[in-house]
Coordinates of C-alpha atoms and ligand atoms in Angstrom, one line a residue:
M1 CA 117.3 69.0 98.9
T2 CA 115.6 66.9 96.1
S3 CA 117.7 65.1 93.6
A4 CA 115.8 67.1 90.8
H5 CA 117.4 70.0 92.7
T6 CA 120.8 68.8 92.8
E7 CA 120.7 67.7 89.5
A8 CA 120.1 71.3 87.9
R9 CA 122.5 72.0 85.2
F10 CA 124.1 74.8 83.2
R11 CA 124.8 74.5 79.8
V12 CA 126.9 77.5 78.4
A13 CA 127.7 77.6 74.7
P14 CA 131.1 78.2 73.5
G15 CA 132.7 81.9 72.8
G16 CA 131.0 85.4 73.6
R17 CA 132.0 88.8 74.6
I18 CA 132.2 90.7 78.0
A19 CA 131.4 94.1 77.9
G20 CA 130.1 96.8 80.2
A21 CA 129.9 97.1 84.2
L22 CA 128.2 95.0 86.9
T23 CA 128.0 94.8 90.5
V24 CA 127.8 91.5 92.0
P25 CA 125.7 90.6 95.3
G26 CA 127.2 91.5 98.7
D27 CA 129.9 89.9 100.7
K28 CA 128.9 86.3 102.1
S29 CA 131.9 86.3 104.9
I30 CA 130.6 89.9 106.0
S31 CA 127.1 89.3 105.7
H32 CA 127.2 86.0 107.8
R33 CA 129.1 88.1 110.5
A34 CA 126.9 91.2 110.6
L35 CA 123.9 89.0 111.3
M36 CA 125.9 87.2 113.9
L37 CA 127.2 90.4 115.7
G38 CA 124.0 92.3 115.5
G39 CA 122.1 89.2 117.1
I40 CA 124.6 89.5 120.3
A41 CA 125.0 93.2 120.3
E42 CA 122.7 95.4 122.2
G43 CA 119.9 97.6 120.1
D44 CA 119.4 97.7 116.5
T45 CA 122.2 97.1 113.5
E46 CA 121.1 98.0 109.9
I47 CA 122.9 95.9 107.3
R48 CA 122.8 97.4 103.8
G49 CA 124.1 95.3 100.8
F50 CA 122.9 92.1 102.6
L51 CA 123.8 88.8 100.5
A52 CA 120.5 87.2 100.7
G53 CA 122.0 83.8 99.8
A54 CA 121.1 80.5 100.9
D55 CA 124.4 80.5 103.1
C56 CA 123.6 83.7 105.2
L57 CA 119.8 82.9 105.2
S58 CA 121.0 79.8 107.4
T59 CA 122.3 81.9 109.5
L60 CA 119.6 84.4 109.5
H61 CA 116.9 81.4 110.3
A62 CA 119.4 80.1 113.0
L63 CA 119.5 83.5 114.9
E64 CA 115.7 83.9 114.8
A65 CA 115.4 80.2 115.9
L66 CA 117.5 81.5 118.9
G67 CA 115.2 84.2 119.6
V68 CA 116.4 87.3 117.6
R69 CA 114.1 89.4 115.8
I70 CA 115.1 89.9 112.4
E71 CA 113.5 92.2 109.7
R72 CA 114.2 92.2 106.1
R73 CA 113.3 95.5 104.7
G74 CA 113.4 94.4 101.2
G75 CA 116.2 95.2 98.6
D76 CA 119.2 94.4 100.4
V77 CA 118.5 95.8 103.8
V78 CA 118.2 93.8 107.1
V79 CA 117.8 95.3 110.5
V80 CA 118.8 92.9 113.4
H81 CA 117.2 93.9 116.6
G82 CA 119.9 92.6 119.3
G83 CA 119.2 92.3 122.9
G84 CA 122.6 91.6 123.9
S85 CA 124.4 87.8 124.1
G86 CA 122.3 87.1 127.3
A87 CA 119.2 87.3 125.8
L88 CA 119.7 84.5 123.4
R89 CA 117.3 81.4 124.0
G90 CA 117.7 77.7 123.3
S91 CA 116.3 76.3 120.1
S92 CA 114.7 72.9 120.7
A93 CA 115.0 71.8 117.2
S94 CA 118.7 71.2 115.7
L95 CA 120.0 74.6 113.7
D96 CA 120.6 73.7 110.3
M97 CA 123.5 75.2 108.8
G98 CA 122.8 74.1 105.1
N99 CA 126.1 74.5 102.9
A100 CA 127.7 76.9 105.1
G101 CA 130.9 76.0 106.5
T102 CA 131.3 79.6 108.0
A103 CA 127.7 79.5 109.5
M104 CA 128.5 76.3 111.4
R105 CA 131.8 77.2 112.6
L106 CA 131.1 80.8 113.9
F107 CA 128.1 79.5 115.6
M108 CA 130.1 77.1 117.6
G109 CA 132.0 79.9 118.8
L110 CA 128.9 81.8 119.6
L111 CA 127.0 79.3 121.2
A112 CA 129.8 77.6 123.4
P113 CA 129.4 80.0 126.2
Q114 CA 125.5 80.1 126.4
S115 CA 123.6 78.3 129.1
F116 CA 121.8 75.9 126.9
D117 CA 122.5 73.0 124.6
S118 CA 122.6 73.3 120.9
V119 CA 123.0 71.0 118.2
L120 CA 124.0 72.3 114.4
V121 CA 123.7 70.0 111.2
G122 CA 123.8 70.7 107.6
D123 CA 123.5 69.5 104.2
E124 CA 125.5 66.5 102.7
S125 CA 128.7 68.4 102.2
L126 CA 128.6 70.4 105.4
M127 CA 128.4 67.1 107.6
R128 CA 131.7 65.7 105.8
R129 CA 133.6 68.7 106.9
P130 CA 136.1 68.9 109.7
M131 CA 135.0 70.7 113.1
E132 CA 137.4 69.4 115.5
R133 CA 139.6 72.5 114.4
V134 CA 136.8 74.7 116.2
A135 CA 136.0 72.2 118.8
A136 CA 139.4 71.2 120.4
P137 CA 140.3 74.9 121.0
L138 CA 136.9 75.7 122.5
R139 CA 137.5 72.8 125.1
L140 CA 140.6 74.4 125.7
M141 CA 138.5 77.3 126.7
G142 CA 136.1 75.1 128.8
A143 CA 133.5 74.2 126.5
R144 CA 131.5 70.9 126.1
I145 CA 131.3 70.0 122.7
E146 CA 131.1 66.7 120.9
T147 CA 131.3 66.1 117.0
R148 CA 130.8 62.6 115.3
E149 CA 134.3 61.7 114.5
G150 CA 135.2 65.2 113.7
R151 CA 132.3 65.8 111.6
P152 CA 128.9 67.4 112.3
P153 CA 126.3 67.0 113.8
V154 CA 128.1 69.2 116.5
H155 CA 126.5 68.9 120.0
I156 CA 127.3 71.9 122.4
R157 CA 126.5 71.5 126.2
G158 CA 125.3 74.9 127.7
A159 CA 126.3 75.9 131.2
S160 CA 130.2 75.8 130.8
A161 CA 132.2 78.9 132.0
L162 CA 134.7 79.7 129.2
R163 CA 138.2 81.0 130.0
G164 CA 140.6 83.0 128.0
I165 CA 143.1 81.3 126.1
D166 CA 146.4 81.8 124.5
Y167 CA 146.2 79.7 121.3
R168 CA 148.3 79.3 118.1
L169 CA 146.1 78.2 115.4
P170 CA 147.4 75.1 113.6
V171 CA 145.8 76.0 110.4
A172 CA 145.5 79.7 108.4
S173 CA 141.6 79.7 109.0
A174 CA 139.4 82.7 109.5
Q175 CA 136.3 80.6 110.5
V176 CA 138.4 78.8 113.3
K177 CA 139.7 82.6 114.3
S178 CA 136.4 83.9 114.3
A179 CA 134.7 81.3 116.1
L180 CA 137.2 81.7 118.9
L181 CA 137.1 85.3 119.0
L182 CA 133.2 85.1 119.5
A183 CA 133.8 82.6 122.2
A184 CA 136.1 84.7 123.7
L185 CA 133.6 87.4 124.2
G186 CA 131.9 85.1 126.4
A187 CA 134.7 84.0 128.1
S188 CA 136.2 85.2 131.4
G189 CA 139.8 86.7 131.1
P190 CA 142.0 87.5 127.9
T191 CA 142.1 85.9 124.8
R192 CA 144.9 85.9 122.6
L193 CA 145.0 84.3 119.2
T194 CA 148.0 83.7 116.7
E195 CA 147.7 82.7 113.1
P196 CA 150.5 80.8 111.0
A197 CA 149.8 83.2 108.3
P198 CA 147.1 86.3 107.9
T199 CA 143.4 85.1 106.8
R200 CA 140.4 87.5 106.3
D201 CA 140.2 90.0 109.0
H202 CA 136.6 90.8 108.9
T203 CA 135.8 89.9 112.1
E204 CA 138.2 91.8 113.9
R205 CA 137.3 94.9 111.8
M206 CA 133.6 94.6 112.7
L207 CA 134.1 93.5 116.2
A208 CA 135.9 97.2 116.3
A209 CA 132.9 98.7 114.7
F210 CA 130.4 97.2 117.1
G211 CA 132.5 98.6 119.9
V212 CA 134.9 95.7 121.0
E213 CA 138.2 97.0 122.2
L214 CA 141.1 94.6 120.3
R215 CA 144.9 94.4 120.3
R216 CA 146.0 93.6 117.0
E217 CA 149.3 92.6 115.7
R218 CA 150.2 91.3 112.2
L219 CA 149.7 87.6 113.2
S220 CA 147.9 88.2 116.7
V221 CA 144.5 89.5 117.9
A222 CA 143.6 89.7 121.8
L223 CA 140.6 90.8 123.4
E224 CA 139.1 90.8 126.9
G225 CA 136.2 88.5 127.7
G226 CA 132.8 90.3 128.9
Q227 CA 132.7 93.1 126.6
R228 CA 129.2 94.2 125.2
L229 CA 128.5 94.7 121.4
R230 CA 126.7 97.8 120.3
G231 CA 124.3 97.6 117.4
T232 CA 125.8 99.7 114.6
S233 CA 125.3 99.9 110.9
V234 CA 127.0 97.6 108.3
Q235 CA 127.6 98.5 104.7
V236 CA 128.7 95.1 102.9
P237 CA 130.3 95.6 100.0
A238 CA 130.1 93.3 96.4
D239 CA 131.7 90.0 97.0
F240 CA 135.3 89.9 95.9
S241 CA 134.8 86.2 95.5
S242 CA 131.9 86.5 93.4
A243 CA 133.6 89.4 91.4
A244 CA 136.4 86.9 90.7
F245 CA 134.4 85.4 88.3
F246 CA 134.0 88.1 85.9
I247 CA 137.5 89.4 86.7
V248 CA 138.6 86.1 85.0
A249 CA 135.9 86.3 82.4
G250 CA 136.9 89.8 81.4
L251 CA 140.6 88.9 81.2
I252 CA 139.3 86.1 78.6
A253 CA 136.9 88.0 76.5
A254 CA 136.7 91.6 77.3
E255 CA 135.7 93.7 74.6
G256 CA 137.4 97.1 75.5
S257 CA 137.2 97.3 79.3
F258 CA 134.9 95.5 81.5
T259 CA 134.2 97.0 85.1
L260 CA 133.0 95.5 88.4
R261 CA 131.7 98.1 90.5
N262 CA 132.0 98.6 94.5
V263 CA 133.7 95.4 95.0
G264 CA 135.2 94.6 98.6
V265 CA 139.0 94.7 98.4
N266 CA 140.0 93.9 101.8
P267 CA 143.9 93.0 101.4
T268 CA 143.5 89.9 103.2
R269 CA 140.8 88.9 100.4
T270 CA 142.5 90.1 97.1
G271 CA 145.6 87.8 96.8
L272 CA 143.8 86.6 93.3
L273 CA 144.6 90.3 92.1
E274 CA 148.2 89.9 93.1
I275 CA 148.3 86.2 91.1
L276 CA 146.9 87.4 88.1
N277 CA 149.0 90.4 87.9
R278 CA 152.0 88.2 88.2
M279 CA 150.5 86.3 85.3
G280 CA 150.6 89.3 83.4
A281 CA 146.9 90.5 83.7
D282 CA 145.7 94.1 82.9
I283 CA 143.6 94.7 86.0
R284 CA 143.4 98.2 87.4
V285 CA 141.7 98.9 90.7
Q286 CA 140.2 102.5 91.4
A287 CA 140.1 102.7 95.2
H288 CA 137.1 104.6 96.8
A289 CA 137.7 107.3 99.2
G290 CA 136.4 107.3 102.8
A291 CA 137.2 105.5 106.2
A292 CA 134.6 102.5 106.0
A293 CA 135.4 99.3 108.1
E294 CA 136.0 97.6 104.7
P295 CA 137.9 99.2 101.6
T296 CA 135.7 99.4 98.3
A297 CA 137.1 99.9 94.6
D298 CA 136.1 99.5 91.0
I299 CA 138.0 96.9 89.4
E300 CA 138.4 97.4 85.4
V301 CA 139.7 94.2 83.4
R302 CA 140.8 94.0 79.8
K303 CA 141.4 90.9 77.7
S304 CA 144.9 89.8 78.4
R305 CA 147.8 87.3 77.5
L306 CA 148.5 85.3 80.7
R307 CA 151.7 83.1 81.4
G308 CA 151.9 80.6 83.9
I309 CA 153.7 80.9 87.6
H310 CA 154.8 79.3 90.6
V311 CA 151.9 80.6 93.0
P312 CA 153.9 82.1 96.1
R313 CA 152.7 80.3 99.0
E314 CA 151.9 83.0 101.3
L315 CA 149.2 84.2 98.6
V316 CA 147.5 80.9 99.4
P317 CA 145.3 82.1 102.6
L318 CA 144.6 85.4 100.8
S319 CA 142.8 83.6 97.8
I320 CA 141.7 80.8 99.2
D321 CA 138.3 80.7 97.9
E322 CA 139.3 81.9 94.3
F323 CA 141.5 78.7 93.3
P324 CA 138.8 77.2 91.0
I325 CA 138.3 80.4 89.0
L326 CA 142.4 80.8 89.1
F327 CA 143.0 77.3 87.6
V328 CA 140.8 78.1 84.7
A329 CA 142.8 81.2 84.2
A330 CA 145.8 79.1 84.3
A331 CA 144.7 76.5 81.7
L332 CA 144.5 79.6 79.5
A333 CA 147.9 80.9 80.3
E334 CA 151.0 80.1 78.1
G335 CA 153.3 77.6 79.9
E336 CA 152.8 75.9 83.3
T337 CA 151.1 77.0 86.9
T338 CA 152.0 75.6 90.0
V339 CA 149.8 75.8 93.4
R340 CA 151.4 74.2 96.4
G341 CA 150.6 74.7 100.0
A342 CA 146.9 74.5 99.3
E343 CA 145.7 71.3 101.0
E344 CA 143.0 73.3 102.7
L345 CA 141.1 73.4 99.3
R346 CA 140.5 69.4 99.8
V347 CA 138.0 70.5 102.8
K348 CA 136.1 73.0 101.0
E349 CA 132.5 72.8 99.8
S350 CA 134.1 69.9 97.9
D351 CA 137.8 68.5 97.4
R352 CA 138.5 71.5 95.2
L353 CA 141.7 70.2 94.3
A354 CA 140.5 66.9 92.8
V355 CA 137.3 68.3 91.4
M356 CA 139.2 71.0 89.4
A357 CA 141.5 68.3 88.2
E358 CA 138.6 66.3 87.2
G359 CA 136.8 68.8 85.3
L360 CA 140.1 70.2 83.7
T361 CA 140.9 66.8 82.2
V362 CA 137.4 66.3 80.8
L363 CA 138.0 69.8 79.0
G364 CA 141.3 68.2 77.6
V365 CA 143.6 70.6 79.7
H366 CA 146.7 68.8 81.0
N367 CA 147.1 68.7 84.8
E368 CA 148.8 66.9 87.8
L369 CA 147.1 66.7 90.9
L370 CA 149.4 66.9 93.8
D371 CA 148.8 66.2 97.5
D372 CA 148.7 70.0 98.3
G373 CA 147.9 71.9 95.1
L374 CA 147.7 71.3 91.1
R375 CA 150.0 71.7 88.5
I376 CA 148.5 73.1 84.9
R377 CA 149.7 73.2 81.5
G378 CA 148.1 75.9 79.8
G379 CA 147.4 77.4 76.4
S380 CA 145.9 74.7 74.4
G381 CA 141.9 76.0 75.4
F382 CA 139.3 74.0 76.3
G383 CA 137.3 71.4 74.4
G384 CA 133.8 70.9 75.6
G385 CA 132.4 68.4 77.7
L386 CA 129.9 67.5 80.8
I387 CA 131.5 68.8 83.9
D388 CA 130.2 67.3 87.5
S389 CA 130.6 70.3 90.2
H390 CA 130.0 67.8 92.8
G391 CA 127.6 70.2 94.1
D392 CA 130.3 73.1 94.7
H393 CA 128.8 76.5 93.8
R394 CA 132.4 77.8 92.9
I395 CA 133.3 75.0 90.8
A396 CA 130.2 75.5 88.9
M397 CA 130.7 79.0 88.2
S398 CA 134.3 78.8 87.2
F399 CA 133.5 76.1 84.5
A400 CA 130.7 78.5 83.2
V401 CA 133.5 81.1 82.8
A402 CA 135.5 78.5 80.9
A403 CA 133.3 78.3 78.1
L404 CA 134.2 81.7 76.9
A405 CA 137.3 80.1 75.9
A406 CA 136.1 76.8 74.6
R407 CA 135.6 75.1 71.3
A408 CA 132.6 73.2 72.1
P409 CA 129.9 73.6 74.7
I410 CA 130.3 72.9 78.5
E411 CA 127.3 71.4 80.5
I412 CA 127.6 71.5 84.1
R413 CA 125.7 69.2 86.5
K414 CA 124.5 69.8 90.3
V415 CA 124.7 73.7 90.0
A416 CA 121.8 74.3 92.6
N417 CA 124.2 75.8 95.2
V418 CA 125.3 78.3 92.9
A419 CA 122.6 80.2 94.9
T420 CA 124.6 79.7 98.5
S421 CA 126.9 82.4 97.4
F422 CA 125.5 84.3 94.3
P423 CA 122.0 84.6 93.6
G424 CA 121.2 85.6 90.2
F425 CA 124.4 84.5 88.8
L426 CA 122.9 82.9 85.8
E427 CA 121.2 86.5 84.8
L428 CA 124.4 88.4 85.7
A429 CA 126.4 86.1 83.3
R430 CA 124.1 86.3 80.8
A431 CA 124.0 90.4 80.9
A432 CA 127.8 90.0 81.0
G433 CA 127.7 88.1 77.6
L434 CA 128.2 84.3 78.5
A435 CA 125.8 82.2 76.4
I436 CA 124.6 80.5 79.6
E437 CA 121.1 78.6 80.3
A438 CA 119.8 76.6 83.1
M439 CA 118.0 73.1 82.4
Ligands
S3P501 C1 135.4 82.3 105.5 C2 136.8 81.8 105.4 C3 137.2 80.7 104.7 C4 136.7 80.7 103.2 C5 135.3 80.8 103.6 C6 134.7 81.7 104.2 C7 135.0 83.1 106.5 O1 137.5 79.3 105.2 O2 137.1 79.7 102.6 O3 134.7 80.4 102.1 O4 134.2 83.6 106.0 O5 135.4 83.4 107.6 P1 138.8 78.9 106.0 O6 138.5 79.5 107.4 O7 138.2 77.4 106.6 O8 139.8 78.7 105.4

């Protein structure tokens, strides 16, 4: 990425009203998984509502480099022509995962049982992120994997016969769980994984849709190795994590009601709704009927007076990607909001606790950075200023939304990575009522 690219900025004029209805792009987590499972399934998989953001395109290109034929049919439809897990072939070049932690970690699990070697690399942010959380349990299964002091590049040596494991995850991480489930498919015997707390279960739901038998209890999931996947059709809902920016925008500045359509409301993703409800938000969820693998709903938001709360720890994994925008809401709430038990935020695309604390301070919001969380004294609105997003898409979008309640313009640096998860954010934000421009 060129420096000019990473220096792209948003400038958002203060104030504005949010009105109408919109549909945000498809779910990132589900799009990654649909491509990968389609790639190791037998037969075609049609994906509708695919998120053509940079992260999922990294997955798509890596699968192509591994020999999978993928057709982009225009709009948001993608067809993956799977030949079964045995049809993958090694790539002589490194596989570039860009900014996508999900791609890198899930590919580690997918590639560990293969007969060929692979090397996984990524951008500057991804090259700093921890990979031993996946590599270590994969080694217990018999995989040969090397990291550089725990970080990428990740070298996966082929021709290892993997064995199933009974493993307790030390961190609540859907990426680790998913990587191990993918490896378990290519291992001999049963695998059982137990999480310290529930995390997003898109992999489990989708594996079942591809014909894999799994046994699930609240905190554990088990499957027998060697099962084959059958291609299927996958309908990807709008990404709750992208909708979250507009949910908070609506709480700050909706004129009447503001609606987000067809949003994925898998309960392992919607912790933010529970947190905002406890803060006094007026949010109405109209669930769609039907028995799709992933539940969807329209979400209607009205301008609301929020109050600060202690965020219950058990809600942290269920709202893990929504803390940047939740901190913006907390800054506008009366009283203090405290988040603890969120140390995982330090190893996301940026150190989201430190970077949000820094940005809130620039805008005049009192906050205290804690080892595992943040305490925010809300209620005094935002000043204006120059925010460094540290190249983190969710930080950039969160501060753009903050401008709705600011007294002066907010300028945000290094916003190019917004396109990793939310292509078209600028246009949608403008259509909704934000006075935002790119510079
Ligand atoms: C994801 C899991 C979460 C989340 C990430 C996407 C996934 O990461 O933060 O954006 O698709 O499985 P962790 O598993 O590291 O918590």
